[in-house]
Amino acid sequence: MSRILLDTQDKEKQKNDLIASIQHLREVQATKKELMIGQNKANKDRVKTIQKSAGTFESRLRLEIRKPQAEQLQFVFRNINHKDIACPYTFTLWLSAEGEYTVISCDPPLECMPQLEKKVRETNNFSAFLANVRKEFAALNL
């Protein structure tokens, strides 16, 4: 009889441990969910800020900003090649959940893009990044 009682107590302890573990995991999950919601909101705010600047960039730099997918922006520069001002120079940027900028495509390719990408991550100066990318595209035509 005492063996059954010990087994029952052991099972009860395991049950309580599992319940405590499940509760802890729920709390961790809730914390992570709140963090993700905050990061997603911050990313959406960044995308909105960039999109608000689109009018200025488009009129002054002949820059078009497109949104091909969620959390991606495609930048299309024109008026760079004086022989063909309509010729597009493009790059596509992905904004990670952590708020890091990652260039996922560039046409024509720029050898210095990894350095430009690193600098924008360090400084978070996106306007300077766009100006530097345009400058490098222009340098291809010299």
N, CA, C and O atoms as a DFTB+ gen file, in Angstrom:
568 C
 N C O
     1  1       0.817      -1.192       0.000
     2  2       0.000       0.000       0.000
     3  2       0.869       1.267       0.000
     4  3       0.536       2.247      -0.666
     5  1       1.961       1.246       0.733
     6  2       2.835       2.417       0.792
     7  2       3.499       2.656      -0.558
     8  3       3.790       3.799      -0.911
     9  1       3.740       1.591      -1.314
    10  2       4.328       1.746      -2.640
    11  2       3.359       2.488      -3.567
    12  3       3.783       3.350      -4.337
    13  1       2.094       2.171      -3.501
    14  2       1.078       2.851      -4.303
    15  2       0.990       4.316      -3.877
    16  3       0.849       5.199      -4.724
    17  1       1.070       4.577      -2.598
    18  2       1.035       5.941      -2.083
    19  2       2.257       6.735      -2.569
    20  3       2.140       7.897      -2.958
    21  1       3.424       6.089      -2.539
    22  2       4.640       6.758      -3.024
    23  2       4.538       7.039      -4.527
    24  3       4.910       8.119      -4.987
    25  1       4.034       6.065      -5.286
    26  2       3.855       6.263      -6.722
    27  2       2.878       7.410      -6.993
    28  3       3.104       8.239      -7.875
    29  1       1.814       7.440      -6.238
    30  2       0.812       8.499      -6.381
    31  2       1.419       9.857      -6.056
    32  3       1.187      10.835      -6.767
    33  1       2.189       9.914      -4.991
    34  2       2.839      11.172      -4.607
    35  2       3.854      11.596      -5.678
    36  3       3.970      12.777      -6.004
    37  1       4.581      10.618      -6.215
    38  2       5.554      10.904      -7.260
    39  2       4.855      11.441      -8.511
    40  3       5.306      12.413      -9.117
    41  1       3.753      10.798      -8.887
    42  2       2.984      11.252     -10.056
    43  2       2.414      12.647      -9.802
    44  3       2.393      13.481     -10.708
    45  1       1.965      12.899      -8.612
    46  2       1.422      14.216      -8.248
    47  2       2.520      15.277      -8.341
    48  3       2.281      16.383      -8.826
    49  1       3.719      14.936      -7.876
    50  2       4.846      15.874      -7.967
    51  2       5.196      16.134      -9.428
    52  3       5.433      17.279      -9.812
    53  1       5.232      15.073     -10.253
    54  2       5.518      15.239     -11.680
    55  2       4.464      16.141     -12.332
    56  3       4.785      17.011     -13.142
    57  1       3.212      15.915     -11.964
    58  2       2.111      16.718     -12.501
    59  2       2.298      18.184     -12.123
    60  3       2.156      19.067     -12.969
    61  1       2.614      18.444     -10.864
    62  2       2.813      19.824     -10.404
    63  2       4.015      20.471     -11.091
    64  3       3.988      21.652     -11.438
    65  1       5.074      19.672     -11.280
    66  2       6.260      20.182     -11.988
    67  2       5.912      20.544     -13.433
    68  3       6.331      21.581     -13.948
    69  1       5.138      19.667     -14.073
    70  2       4.731      19.940     -15.453
    71  2       3.842      21.185     -15.542
    72  3       3.990      21.995     -16.456
    73  1       2.935      21.327     -14.607
    74  2       2.063      22.508     -14.589
    75  2       2.903      23.776     -14.412
    76  3       2.677      24.777     -15.092
    77  1       3.875      23.726     -13.492
    78  2       4.760      24.872     -13.272
    79  2       5.585      25.158     -14.524
    80  3       5.781      26.319     -14.886
    81  1       6.060      24.126     -15.175
    82  2       6.843      24.287     -16.395
    83  2       5.998      24.899     -17.510
    84  3       6.460      25.789     -18.225
    85  1       4.781      24.430     -17.654
    86  2       3.871      24.966     -18.670
    87  2       3.584      26.439     -18.386
    88  3       3.575      27.255     -19.308
    89  1       3.353      26.780     -17.142
    90  2       3.086      28.169     -16.777
    91  2       4.296      29.054     -17.105
    92  3       4.153      30.151     -17.645
    93  1       5.477      28.555     -16.771
    94  2       6.696      29.308     -17.076
    95  2       6.839      29.515     -18.584
    96  3       7.159      30.617     -19.031
    97  1       6.604      28.458     -19.373
    98  2       6.702      28.570     -20.823
    99  2       5.671      29.547     -21.388
   100  3       5.957      30.268     -22.343
   101  1       4.479      29.571     -20.803
   102  2       3.458      30.531     -21.241
   103  2       3.909      31.964     -20.970
   104  3       3.704      32.854     -21.795
   105  1       4.522      32.177     -19.816
   106  2       5.022      33.510     -19.478
   107  2       6.145      33.930     -20.429
   108  3       6.187      35.071     -20.889
   109  1       7.046      33.000     -20.714
   110  2       8.139      33.291     -21.656
   111  2       7.567      33.597     -23.032
   112  3       8.001      34.538     -23.697
   113  1       6.589      32.800     -23.457
   114  2       5.962      33.009     -24.761
   115  2       5.270      34.371     -24.808
   116  3       5.373      35.075     -25.812
   117  1       4.579      34.749     -23.754
   118  2       3.897      36.044     -23.715
   119  2       4.904      37.192     -23.798
   120  3       4.666      38.188     -24.482
   121  1       6.022      37.043     -23.102
   122  2       7.065      38.071     -23.141
   123  2       7.634      38.194     -24.546
   124  3       7.810      39.302     -25.052
   125  1       7.921      37.066     -25.175
   126  2       8.460      37.084     -26.540
   127  2       7.452      37.673     -27.520
   128  3       7.826      38.403     -28.438
   129  1       6.181      37.358     -27.326
   130  2       5.145      37.878     -28.205
   131  2       5.067      39.400     -28.082
   132  3       4.952      40.102     -29.087
   133  1       5.129      39.907     -26.851
   134  2       5.115      41.360     -26.640
   135  2       6.321      42.013     -27.306
   136  3       6.198      43.074     -27.917
   137  1       7.478      41.381     -27.188
   138  2       8.693      41.902     -27.806
   139  2       8.556      41.932     -29.322
   140  3       8.919      42.920     -29.960
   141  1       8.034      40.854     -29.903
   142  2       7.838      40.798     -31.353
   143  2       6.848      41.858     -31.816
   144  3       7.057      42.489     -32.852
   145  1       5.781      42.058     -31.064
   146  2       4.795      43.084     -31.425
   147  2       5.454      44.460     -31.417
   148  3       5.230      45.271     -32.315
   149  1       6.262      44.710     -30.404
   150  2       6.979      45.984     -30.323
   151  2       7.946      46.162     -31.476
   152  3       8.025      47.243     -32.061
   153  1       8.683      45.111     -31.810
   154  2       9.633      45.193     -32.917
   155  2       8.908      45.375     -34.248
   156  3       9.357      46.145     -35.096
   157  1       7.794      44.674     -34.436
   158  2       7.022      44.826     -35.671
   159  2       6.480      46.246     -35.799
   160  3       6.485      46.820     -36.888
   161  1       6.016      46.809     -34.691
   162  2       5.520      48.184     -34.717
   163  2       6.646      49.143     -35.061
   164  3       6.463      50.061     -35.860
   165  1       7.813      48.933     -34.460
   166  2       8.961      49.799     -34.750
   167  2       9.349      49.695     -36.222
   168  3       9.667      50.703     -36.853
   169  1       9.323      48.485     -36.769
   170  2       9.651      48.296     -38.192
   171  2       8.623      48.978     -39.079
   172  3       8.981      49.617     -40.068
   173  1       7.347      48.847     -38.732
   174  2       6.302      49.498     -39.524
   175  2       6.470      51.014     -39.467
   176  3       6.271      51.703     -40.468
   177  1       6.832      51.526     -38.304
   178  2       7.077      52.962     -38.173
   179  2       8.251      53.396     -39.048
   180  3       8.198      54.446     -39.688
   181  1       9.311      52.587     -39.076
   182  2      10.458      52.906     -39.932
   183  2      10.064      52.907     -41.398
   184  3      10.449      53.802     -42.150
   185  1       9.300      51.906     -41.804
   186  2       8.864      51.820     -43.203
   187  2       7.999      53.037     -43.544
   188  3       8.142      53.609     -44.624
   189  1       7.102      53.439     -42.635
   190  2       6.263      54.614     -42.879
   191  2       7.107      55.872     -43.020
   192  3       6.851      56.705     -43.890
   193  1       8.114      56.008     -42.162
   194  2       8.995      57.170     -42.228
   195  2       9.713      57.219     -43.567
   196  3       9.823      58.277     -44.187
   197  1      10.199      56.064     -44.005
   198  2      10.892      55.995     -45.292
   199  2       9.924      56.318     -46.422
   200  3      10.281      57.025     -47.365
   201  1       8.703      55.804     -46.330
   202  2       7.734      56.050     -47.389
   203  2       7.320      57.524     -47.426
   204  3       7.063      58.060     -48.504
   205  1       7.252      58.187     -46.266
   206  2       6.921      59.612     -46.243
   207  2       7.985      60.434     -46.954
   208  3       7.686      61.454     -47.575
   209  1       9.215      59.987     -46.859
   210  2      10.312      60.700     -47.518
   211  2      10.332      60.443     -49.019
   212  3      11.080      61.090     -49.752
   213  1       9.524      59.515     -49.470
   214  2       9.550      59.101     -50.877
   215  2       9.286      60.272     -51.815
   216  3       9.952      60.385     -52.844
   217  1       8.348      61.135     -51.496
   218  2       8.021      62.266     -52.368
   219  2       9.206      63.177     -52.585
   220  3       9.486      63.595     -53.709
   221  1       9.898      63.482     -51.511
   222  2      11.076      64.343     -51.609
   223  2      12.153      63.680     -52.440
   224  3      12.728      64.301     -53.334
   225  1      12.426      62.418     -52.146
   226  2      13.458      61.707     -52.888
   227  2      13.084      61.574     -54.367
   228  3      13.935      61.707     -55.246
   229  1      11.811      61.312     -54.626
   230  2      11.397      61.108     -56.014
   231  2      11.537      62.394     -56.825
   232  3      12.000      62.364     -57.965
   233  1      11.140      63.512     -56.243
   234  2      11.198      64.758     -57.007
   235  2      12.627      65.258     -57.187
   236  3      12.956      65.813     -58.235
   237  1      13.472      65.073     -56.194
   238  2      14.832      65.608     -56.270
   239  2      15.840      64.639     -56.889
   240  3      16.733      65.049     -57.630
   241  1      15.692      63.374     -56.582
   242  2      16.679      62.399     -57.031
   243  2      16.146      61.448     -58.098
   244  3      16.863      60.551     -58.542
   245  1      14.892      61.636     -58.512
   246  2      14.247      60.699     -59.433
   247  2      14.326      59.286     -58.858
   248  3      14.719      58.333     -59.530
   249  1      13.939      59.193     -57.601
   250  2      13.962      57.925     -56.883
   251  2      12.538      57.464     -56.656
   252  3      11.705      58.209     -56.139
   253  1      12.268      56.239     -57.044
   254  2      10.955      55.635     -56.817
   255  2      11.119      54.559     -55.753
   256  3      12.056      53.763     -55.803
   257  1      10.203      54.540     -54.792
   258  2      10.257      53.536     -53.729
   259  2       9.024      52.648     -53.859
   260  3       7.889      53.124     -53.845
   261  1       9.274      51.357     -53.985
   262  2       8.199      50.368     -54.118
   263  2       8.231      49.428     -52.917
   264  3       9.248      49.296     -52.236
   265  1       7.104      48.784     -52.676
   266  2       7.023      47.803     -51.592
   267  2       6.590      46.470     -52.203
   268  3       5.398      46.169     -52.258
   269  1       7.578      45.652     -52.673
   270  2       7.219      44.395     -53.354
   271  2       6.629      43.350     -52.408
   272  3       5.793      42.545     -52.818
   273  1       7.055      43.359     -51.159
   274  2       6.551      42.402     -50.158
   275  2       6.587      43.080     -48.799
   276  3       7.196      44.137     -48.634
   277  1       5.925      42.459     -47.824
   278  2       5.972      42.996     -46.464
   279  2       7.416      43.064     -45.996
   280  3       8.195      42.138     -46.220
   281  1       7.766      44.158     -45.349
   282  2       9.089      44.377     -44.777
   283  2      10.198      44.443     -45.825
   284  3      11.376      44.281     -45.505
   285  1       9.813      44.682     -47.079
   286  2      10.795      44.883     -48.143
   287  2      10.483      46.186     -48.854
   288  3       9.321      46.534     -49.065
   289  1      11.524      46.891     -49.214
   290  2      11.380      48.093     -50.026
   291  2      12.351      48.004     -51.200
   292  3      13.505      47.607     -51.040
   293  1      11.867      48.377     -52.371
   294  2      12.722      48.407     -53.552
   295  2      12.915      49.869     -53.947
   296  3      11.952      50.629     -54.053
   297  1      14.159      50.243     -54.160
   298  2      14.519      51.609     -54.516
   299  2      14.967      51.614     -55.977
   300  3      15.865      50.865     -56.363
   301  1      14.333      52.466     -56.783
   302  2      14.634      52.548     -58.211
   303  2      15.111      53.974     -58.496
   304  3      14.338      54.929     -58.427
   305  1      16.395      54.093     -58.815
   306  2      16.984      55.378     -59.188
   307  2      16.940      55.511     -60.704
   308  3      17.188      54.548     -61.429
   309  1      16.627      56.695     -61.169
   310  2      16.702      57.005     -62.590
   311  2      17.496      58.301     -62.733
   312  3      17.902      58.908     -61.742
   313  1      17.708      58.710     -63.963
   314  2      18.439      59.942     -64.233
   315  2      19.877      59.864     -63.712
   316  3      20.437      60.853     -63.240
   317  1      20.449      58.685     -63.807
   318  2      21.844      58.490     -63.403
   319  2      22.725      58.407     -64.646
   320  3      23.778      59.040     -64.725
   321  1      22.275      57.619     -65.606
   322  2      23.016      57.443     -66.853
   323  2      22.584      58.551     -67.822
   324  3      21.437      58.565     -68.269
   325  1      23.479      59.463     -68.144
   326  2      23.134      60.603     -68.988
   327  2      22.785      60.187     -70.412
   328  3      22.119      60.939     -71.123
   329  1      23.220      59.008     -70.840
   330  2      22.877      58.513     -72.174
   331  2      21.464      57.941     -72.214
   332  3      20.824      57.921     -73.265
   333  1      20.986      57.478     -71.070
   334  2      19.635      56.915     -70.975
   335  2      19.086      57.249     -69.587
   336  3      19.255      56.479     -68.642
   337  1      18.422      58.413     -69.473
   338  2      17.979      58.875     -68.151
   339  2      16.859      58.010     -67.564
   340  3      16.597      58.073     -66.363
   341  1      16.202      57.208     -68.394
   342  2      15.138      56.333     -67.895
   343  2      15.677      54.994     -67.388
   344  3      14.932      54.207     -66.805
   345  1      16.964      54.734     -67.608
   346  2      17.569      53.463     -67.202
   347  2      17.488      53.299     -65.680
   348  3      17.957      54.165     -64.943
   349  1      16.897      52.197     -65.204
   350  2      16.751      52.024     -63.756
   351  2      17.996      51.404     -63.106
   352  3      18.643      50.524     -63.674
   353  1      18.303      51.880     -61.926
   354  2      19.338      51.320     -61.055
   355  2      18.607      50.982     -59.757
   356  3      18.062      51.869     -59.100
   357  1      18.596      49.714     -59.393
   358  2      17.733      49.303     -58.290
   359  2      18.470      48.520     -57.212
   360  3      19.499      47.889     -57.453
   361  1      17.899      48.589     -56.011
   362  2      18.275      47.657     -54.953
   363  2      17.058      47.424     -54.089
   364  3      16.196      48.292     -53.955
   365  1      16.999      46.245     -53.507
   366  2      15.882      45.869     -52.640
   367  2      16.417      45.653     -51.243
   368  3      17.440      45.001     -51.032
   369  1      15.695      46.218     -50.297
   370  2      16.109      46.219     -48.901
   371  2      15.087      45.453     -48.083
   372  3      13.881      45.606     -48.273
   373  1      15.576      44.633     -47.177
   374  2      14.711      43.897     -46.244
   375  2      14.995      44.428     -44.856
   376  3      16.149      44.619     -44.474
   377  1      13.932      44.665     -44.105
   378  2      14.058      45.141     -42.737
   379  2      13.715      43.988     -41.811
   380  3      12.574      43.527     -41.775
   381  1      14.719      43.518     -41.054
   382  2      14.516      42.352     -40.181
   383  2      13.679      42.737     -38.971
   384  3      13.453      43.919     -38.712
   385  1      13.220      41.732     -38.232
   386  2      12.442      41.961     -37.022
   387  2      13.238      42.741     -35.985
   388  3      12.661      43.427     -35.141
   389  1      14.562      42.635     -36.047
   390  2      15.420      43.354     -35.103
   391  2      15.697      44.774     -35.573
   392  3      16.361      45.538     -34.872
   393  1      15.193      45.138     -36.754
   394  2      15.390      46.484     -37.270
   395  2      16.658      46.669     -38.073
   396  3      17.060      47.801     -38.342
   397  1      17.293      45.581     -38.458
   398  2      18.513      45.667     -39.261
   399  2      18.162      45.720     -40.739
   400  3      17.273      45.010     -41.210
   401  1      18.877      46.575     -41.461
   402  2      18.718      46.676     -42.900
   403  2      19.586      45.618     -43.572
   404  3      20.750      45.440     -43.214
   405  1      19.007      44.916     -44.552
   406  2      19.758      43.935     -45.329
   407  2      19.410      44.128     -46.801
   408  3      18.241      44.078     -47.183
   409  1      20.431      44.347     -47.621
   410  2      20.225      44.479     -49.062
   411  2      20.146      43.062     -49.632
   412  3      21.082      42.273     -49.500
   413  1      19.010      42.755     -50.268
   414  2      18.827      41.398     -50.790
   415  2      19.034      41.314     -52.300
   416  3      19.191      40.221     -52.843
   417  1      19.037      42.468     -52.985
   418  2      19.368      42.463     -54.409
   419  2      19.832      43.858     -54.812
   420  3      19.474      44.859     -54.190
   421  1      20.636      43.893     -55.867
   422  2      21.175      45.160     -56.358
   423  2      21.473      44.986     -57.849
   424  3      22.193      44.069     -58.244
   425  1      20.901      45.896     -58.685
   426  2      21.109      45.795     -60.118
   427  2      21.331      47.180     -60.702
   428  3      20.423      48.009     -60.632
   429  1      22.476      47.469     -61.267
   430  2      23.642      46.608     -61.388
   431  2      24.318      46.418     -60.027
   432  3      24.175      47.250     -59.132
   433  1      25.050      45.319     -59.886
   434  2      25.683      45.029     -58.596
   435  2      26.743      46.081     -58.246
   436  3      27.458      46.580     -59.116
   437  1      26.823      46.398     -56.966
   438  2      27.847      47.308     -56.457
   439  2      28.780      46.528     -55.543
   440  3      28.341      45.918     -54.568
   441  1      30.062      46.551     -55.861
   442  2      31.034      45.833     -55.028
   443  2      31.076      46.379     -53.606
   444  3      31.349      45.636     -52.663
   445  1      30.810      47.662     -53.450
   446  2      30.913      48.303     -52.132
   447  2      29.631      48.183     -51.307
   448  3      29.576      48.705     -50.194
   449  1      28.600      47.509     -51.824
   450  2      27.318      47.433     -51.114
   451  2      27.462      46.850     -49.700
   452  3      26.822      47.365     -48.783
   453  1      28.273      45.798     -49.478
   454  2      28.414      45.298     -48.108
   455  2      28.943      46.366     -47.131
   456  3      28.521      46.411     -45.975
   457  1      29.865      47.219     -47.597
   458  2      30.385      48.277     -46.736
   459  2      29.314      49.334     -46.465
   460  3      29.188      49.822     -45.342
   461  1      28.544      49.686     -47.495
   462  2      27.463      50.659     -47.317
   463  2      26.397      50.116     -46.361
   464  3      25.870      50.839     -45.516
   465  1      26.100      48.843     -46.517
   466  2      25.115      48.179     -45.656
   467  2      25.592      48.175     -44.202
   468  3      24.816      48.450     -43.287
   469  1      26.863      47.865     -43.999
   470  2      27.438      47.850     -42.646
   471  2      27.360      49.242     -42.019
   472  3      27.039      49.384     -40.839
   473  1      27.658      50.263     -42.819
   474  2      27.658      51.628     -42.292
   475  2      26.250      52.072     -41.893
   476  3      26.084      52.719     -40.859
   477  1      25.237      51.738     -42.691
   478  2      23.872      52.141     -42.341
   479  2      23.398      51.405     -41.088
   480  3      22.610      51.948     -40.314
   481  1      23.868      50.187     -40.885
   482  2      23.524      49.464     -39.654
   483  2      24.154      50.136     -38.439
   484  3      23.544      50.209     -37.372
   485  1      25.385      50.627     -38.611
   486  2      26.089      51.263     -37.497
   487  2      25.533      52.648     -37.184
   488  3      25.373      53.005     -36.016
   489  1      25.238      53.430     -38.226
   490  2      24.848      54.826     -38.027
   491  2      23.337      55.047     -38.021
   492  3      22.847      56.018     -37.444
   493  1      22.607      54.146     -38.662
   494  2      21.164      54.277     -38.832
   495  2      20.806      55.557     -39.601
   496  3      19.690      56.065     -39.486
   497  1      21.753      56.067     -40.377
   498  2      21.533      57.263     -41.192
   499  2      21.120      56.812     -42.587
   500  3      21.956      56.638     -43.473
   501  1      19.826      56.627     -42.764
   502  2      19.326      56.053     -44.004
   503  2      19.449      57.019     -45.177
   504  3      19.718      56.595     -46.300
   505  1      19.257      58.295     -44.931
   506  2      19.384      59.278     -46.015
   507  2      20.791      59.274     -46.599
   508  3      20.966      59.324     -47.817
   509  1      21.791      59.214     -45.725
   510  2      23.177      59.153     -46.194
   511  2      23.414      57.865     -46.977
   512  3      24.125      57.869     -47.982
   513  1      22.825      56.774     -46.521
   514  2      22.942      55.498     -47.220
   515  2      22.413      55.619     -48.650
   516  3      23.074      55.203     -49.601
   517  1      21.198      56.199     -48.796
   518  2      20.620      56.362     -50.134
   519  2      21.502      57.246     -51.011
   520  3      21.720      56.948     -52.185
   521  1      22.002      58.325     -50.438
   522  2      22.873      59.223     -51.212
   523  2      24.142      58.500     -51.653
   524  3      24.592      58.671     -52.786
   525  1      24.715      57.702     -50.773
   526  2      25.939      56.965     -51.117
   527  2      25.679      55.897     -52.176
   528  3      26.504      55.697     -53.067
   529  1      24.544      55.212     -52.089
   530  2      24.208      54.202     -53.107
   531  2      24.046      54.889     -54.462
   532  3      24.564      54.401     -55.467
   533  1      23.337      56.010     -54.497
   534  2      23.152      56.739     -55.754
   535  2      24.499      57.191     -56.321
   536  3      24.752      57.086     -57.521
   537  1      25.345      57.691     -55.440
   538  2      26.688      58.138     -55.856
   539  2      27.471      56.977     -56.474
   540  3      28.145      57.154     -57.489
   541  1      27.383      55.784     -55.861
   542  2      28.099      54.607     -56.396
   543  2      27.497      54.160     -57.731
   544  3      28.230      53.751     -58.631
   545  1      26.176      54.232     -57.867
   546  2      25.566      53.910     -59.164
   547  2      26.062      54.894     -60.228
   548  3      26.383      54.496     -61.347
   549  1      26.121      56.169     -59.872
   550  2      26.594      57.187     -60.818
   551  2      28.044      56.932     -61.208
   552  3      28.426      57.153     -62.357
   553  1      28.846      56.474     -60.270
   554  2      30.269      56.219     -60.545
   555  2      30.441      55.086     -61.563
   556  3      31.476      55.015     -62.226
   557  1      29.469      54.218     -61.696
   558  2      29.552      53.135     -62.677
   559  2      29.553      53.664     -64.100
   560  3      30.026      52.987     -65.014
   561  1      29.031      54.861     -64.297
   562  2      28.890      55.433     -65.650
   563  2      30.019      56.370     -66.025
   564  3      29.993      56.961     -67.105
   565  1      31.008      56.519     -65.163
   566  2      32.124      57.431     -65.460
   567  2      33.132      56.796     -66.374
   568  3      34.132      57.424     -66.723
